[in-house]
Amino acid sequence: MCGIVGYIGHQKAVPVLLEGLQRLEYRGYDSAGVAILQDGKIRVEKTVGKLEALKETLEGKDLDTYVGIGHTRWATHGAPSTANAHPHMDCTGKFVIVHNGIIENYLALREELQHLGHEFKSETDTEILAHLIEQYDDGDLESTVKKALKRVDGSFALGVLDREEPNRLIAVRKDSPLVIGIGQGENFIASDIPAILKYTKKAYILNDYEMAIVTKDHVEIKTLDGEQIENKEVFEVKWDAAAAEKGGYEHFMLKEIHEQPKAIKDTLSGRLDLDNGQVVLDEVKLPVEQIKNIKKVFITACGTAYHAGLMGKYMIEDLVRVPVEVDIASEFRYRNPIIDNETLIIVVSQSGETADTLAAMREAKQKGARVVAVTNVVGSSVAREADDVIYTWAGPEIAVASTKAYTTQLIAMYLLSLYFAQVRETLSKQEIKGYLEALNQLPEQAEAALKQDEDILQLVKAYAKSENAFFLGRSLDAAVAMEGALKLKEISYIHAEAYAAGELKHGTLALITEGIPVITLATQQDVYDKTISNIKEVTARGADVIAVAFDTDTQIQKSVNHVLTIPLTEKYFTPVLSVIPLQMLAYYMAIERGCDVDKPRNLAKSVTVE
Ligand code: M6R
């Protein structure tokens, strides 16, 4: 996620901007830049890489000024490069902007603006905004920005400077965070509180469609319709800087668990055409004829991403009627898989840099397969080398344990499966529409699934001393069980095993003893009765069963010791919701056991060695 800072006041702007950007480093970034107003001109300095690189570029330069904006970029549209780094200017050098968010209609706007003679220097969606502002310039920055934003679909937090109005700075937001720091003879804009904490603990939190007109002595807030907002509440920051980086959460993992509704919404954004019952996946350039000819799909990935891949198998085989194999990437290329040009490989990787996944992908490409990548990191090796890329838009994931990466990978798998069903006409328009409507509900339903801290904390008290746990489920629930077990193992160090519930009696049942926690997912209605039978098998041997079930299920509590609930959704989409209580269970267990949640022992966020 990009980071924005802006300053206008009595101090030299550049050190304030750099300090702010440093405080936003936790958001993840691949390039950084600043723009200042100096001697009636806008001056932009930017570099790829860490802030140190930007500081080196700035060293020894005359940067005396009291107004400026800065940015750390986490690439979305366009690879990490100096040209794509922010700030971005219009053609005339009159305006400069920094942006966080995604402009969804940027392709159409870019074409229109090019037609009008605008010249683009980057591949970013952001640069469109600079040219749009230029296009609508009426001599007043405030009204110009408002006019330009009327043309834009998508999300934005924006900082704008006009060389002809050096005494004010404009900040505006929709669906991306932005705060205005209130100082004495100085004011600030920032994506997040940590950027301003060194200077002030007072801020306005901008709401959607609000614009702040910021001078050194005054902050005026209006709606984008021009309505003045009087008596806007001043937010008094009570956290210290470290807590603020985590948005007030104790750990990045907990923050990322809670970011899931927004992350899911972002993954879906612009990809559901509900009116026409169509999935929009413009980024998949694979020709329709080739999609129709796919004879076999392999999905390959590691760890959590592999668990997301398992869902693709269920959905593609059932809805598209193409055989699918899911392979752990580190095994895939050592078994000489049968691949030709009618084979599609789907690789799933949050980081896009996992060595085993990359190696599997290269092997498949070499054998003639077409590769579709599902990844979160723009410009990553997987993204660069794949034929088609579906980005998950989850924002940077910092905790080692994947949470929002997993749920957004699931969403991407759903979208791809439905897209194939649409192209191959294995589902009717009406059926696709039904699925899309259910997908559209998921962000809100994920929000509801998050609200069970109290119940989970009670379970933690009861089972934190257990050294073993089992996770059971049938059908899609079996795959979620695998992810639940992995989460518990990697951060709480409790030995956990996941089983397809029907398989337990073929050996593992011998390990079930008095009081052992068995977490059982019971969301799949076609195998529900069989799951209940499996629950009986373990309770008869003394296990304590914690079930994850729909909140509409009135029967389950008769068979188990504890129930965690999720809202009712389509069969395929339950994993997005049912994993949430499992992530929270793992998190709170780890806390109770005194483990380092964000940095579990022996593990790295991205495994770039084989
Ligand atoms: O970046 P990737 O998605 O390729 O990473 C794959 C695995 O290393 C990763 O999912 C790992 O299993 C998680 N840290 C588990 O929470």
PDB file of N, CA and C and ligand atoms in Angstrom, residues 302-305 348-354 357 400-402 409 483 486-487 490 604-607, ligand 1:
ATOM      1  N   CYS A 302       2.916 -23.082  -2.945  1.00  0.00           N
ATOM      2  CA  CYS A 302       3.473 -23.598  -1.683  1.00  0.00           C
ATOM      3  C   CYS A 302       2.644 -23.087  -0.492  1.00  0.00           C
ATOM      4  N   GLY A 303       2.640 -23.878   0.555  1.00  0.00           N
ATOM      5  CA  GLY A 303       2.068 -23.447   1.837  1.00  0.00           C
ATOM      6  C   GLY A 303       0.629 -22.990   1.718  1.00  0.00           C
ATOM      7  N   THR A 304       0.366 -21.823   2.264  1.00  0.00           N
ATOM      8  CA  THR A 304      -0.989 -21.267   2.251  1.00  0.00           C
ATOM      9  C   THR A 304      -1.503 -21.100   0.821  1.00  0.00           C
ATOM     10  N   ALA A 305      -0.635 -20.677  -0.065  1.00  0.00           N
ATOM     11  CA  ALA A 305      -1.054 -20.466  -1.462  1.00  0.00           C
ATOM     12  C   ALA A 305      -1.488 -21.797  -2.088  1.00  0.00           C
ATOM     13  N   VAL A 348       0.122 -19.822  -7.878  1.00  0.00           N
ATOM     14  CA  VAL A 348      -0.422 -18.928  -6.849  1.00  0.00           C
ATOM     15  C   VAL A 348       0.723 -18.567  -5.906  1.00  0.00           C
ATOM     16  N   SER A 349       0.966 -17.293  -5.731  1.00  0.00           N
ATOM     17  CA  SER A 349       2.049 -16.870  -4.834  1.00  0.00           C
ATOM     18  C   SER A 349       1.823 -15.442  -4.371  1.00  0.00           C
ATOM     19  N   GLN A 350       1.681 -15.265  -3.080  1.00  0.00           N
ATOM     20  CA  GLN A 350       1.512 -13.909  -2.535  1.00  0.00           C
ATOM     21  C   GLN A 350       2.671 -13.033  -2.964  1.00  0.00           C
ATOM     22  N   SER A 351       3.886 -13.480  -2.649  1.00  0.00           N
ATOM     23  CA  SER A 351       5.070 -12.641  -2.888  1.00  0.00           C
ATOM     24  C   SER A 351       5.462 -12.612  -4.355  1.00  0.00           C
ATOM     25  N   GLY A 352       5.142 -13.693  -5.061  1.00  0.00           N
ATOM     26  CA  GLY A 352       5.599 -13.811  -6.446  1.00  0.00           C
ATOM     27  C   GLY A 352       7.085 -14.087  -6.545  1.00  0.00           C
ATOM     28  N   GLU A 353       7.720 -14.432  -5.419  1.00  0.00           N
ATOM     29  CA  GLU A 353       9.169 -14.660  -5.424  1.00  0.00           C
ATOM     30  C   GLU A 353       9.540 -16.022  -4.851  1.00  0.00           C
ATOM     31  N   THR A 354       8.590 -16.851  -4.500  1.00  0.00           N
ATOM     32  CA  THR A 354       8.911 -18.135  -3.874  1.00  0.00           C
ATOM     33  C   THR A 354       9.671 -19.005  -4.877  1.00  0.00           C
ATOM     34  N   THR A 357       7.991 -22.138  -6.407  1.00  0.00           N
ATOM     35  CA  THR A 357       6.872 -21.799  -7.305  1.00  0.00           C
ATOM     36  C   THR A 357       7.404 -21.287  -8.642  1.00  0.00           C
ATOM     37  N   VAL A 400       4.382 -12.974   8.954  1.00  0.00           N
ATOM     38  CA  VAL A 400       4.810 -14.194   8.249  1.00  0.00           C
ATOM     39  C   VAL A 400       3.600 -15.084   7.949  1.00  0.00           C
ATOM     40  N   ALA A 401       2.700 -15.189   8.891  1.00  0.00           N
ATOM     41  CA  ALA A 401       1.520 -16.044   8.671  1.00  0.00           C
ATOM     42  C   ALA A 401       0.551 -15.358   7.713  1.00  0.00           C
ATOM     43  N   SER A 402       0.297 -16.005   6.609  1.00  0.00           N
ATOM     44  CA  SER A 402      -0.603 -15.439   5.599  1.00  0.00           C
ATOM     45  C   SER A 402      -2.043 -15.470   6.073  1.00  0.00           C
ATOM     46  N   GLN A 409      -6.557 -14.775  -2.392  1.00  0.00           N
ATOM     47  CA  GLN A 409      -6.206 -15.789  -3.414  1.00  0.00           C
ATOM     48  C   GLN A 409      -7.441 -16.635  -3.725  1.00  0.00           C
ATOM     49  N   GLU A 483      -5.455 -25.392   6.014  1.00  0.00           N
ATOM     50  CA  GLU A 483      -4.987 -24.030   6.280  1.00  0.00           C
ATOM     51  C   GLU A 483      -5.089 -23.700   7.775  1.00  0.00           C
ATOM     52  N   LEU A 486      -2.194 -25.369   9.525  1.00  0.00           N
ATOM     53  CA  LEU A 486      -0.916 -24.681   9.246  1.00  0.00           C
ATOM     54  C   LEU A 486      -0.800 -23.409  10.092  1.00  0.00           C
ATOM     55  N   LYS A 487      -1.887 -22.638  10.168  1.00  0.00           N
ATOM     56  CA  LYS A 487      -1.843 -21.397  10.952  1.00  0.00           C
ATOM     57  C   LYS A 487      -1.501 -21.707  12.404  1.00  0.00           C
ATOM     58  N   GLU A 490       2.268 -22.875  12.740  1.00  0.00           N
ATOM     59  CA  GLU A 490       3.380 -21.957  12.472  1.00  0.00           C
ATOM     60  C   GLU A 490       3.505 -20.848  13.499  1.00  0.00           C
ATOM     61  N   ALA A 604      10.511 -17.579   7.337  1.00  0.00           N
ATOM     62  CA  ALA A 604      10.700 -16.299   6.634  1.00  0.00           C
ATOM     63  C   ALA A 604       9.424 -15.981   5.870  1.00  0.00           C
ATOM     64  N   LYS A 605       9.191 -14.723   5.631  1.00  0.00           N
ATOM     65  CA  LYS A 605       7.975 -14.326   4.905  1.00  0.00           C
ATOM     66  C   LYS A 605       8.008 -14.858   3.474  1.00  0.00           C
ATOM     67  N   SER A 606       9.160 -14.722   2.857  1.00  0.00           N
ATOM     68  CA  SER A 606       9.226 -15.153   1.470  1.00  0.00           C
ATOM     69  C   SER A 606      10.398 -16.128   1.342  1.00  0.00           C
ATOM     70  N   VAL A 607      10.116 -17.323   0.821  1.00  0.00           N
ATOM     71  CA  VAL A 607      11.152 -18.365   0.794  1.00  0.00           C
ATOM     72  C   VAL A 607      11.775 -18.380  -0.598  1.00  0.00           C
TER      73      VAL A 607
HETATM   74  O1  M6R B   1       4.660 -15.829  -1.243  1.00  0.00           O
HETATM   75  P1  M6R B   1       4.035 -17.180  -1.437  1.00  0.00           P
HETATM   76  O2  M6R B   1       2.544 -17.123  -1.463  1.00  0.00           O
HETATM   77  O3  M6R B   1       4.572 -17.899  -2.637  1.00  0.00           O
HETATM   78  O4  M6R B   1       4.461 -17.998  -0.165  1.00  0.00           O
HETATM   79  C1  M6R B   1       4.144 -19.352  -0.058  1.00  0.00           C
HETATM   80  C2  M6R B   1       4.324 -19.847   1.348  1.00  0.00           C
HETATM   81  O5  M6R B   1       5.650 -19.714   1.755  1.00  0.00           O
HETATM   82  C3  M6R B   1       3.424 -19.106   2.333  1.00  0.00           C
HETATM   83  O6  M6R B   1       2.091 -19.197   1.948  1.00  0.00           O
HETATM   84  C4  M6R B   1       3.550 -19.699   3.755  1.00  0.00           C
HETATM   85  O7  M6R B   1       3.071 -20.989   3.779  1.00  0.00           O
HETATM   86  C5  M6R B   1       2.796 -18.798   4.732  1.00  0.00           C
HETATM   87  N1  M6R B   1       3.699 -17.994   5.464  1.00  0.00           N
HETATM   88  C6  M6R B   1       1.955 -19.543   5.691  1.00  0.00           C
HETATM   89  O8  M6R B   1       1.239 -18.701   6.514  1.00  0.00           O
END
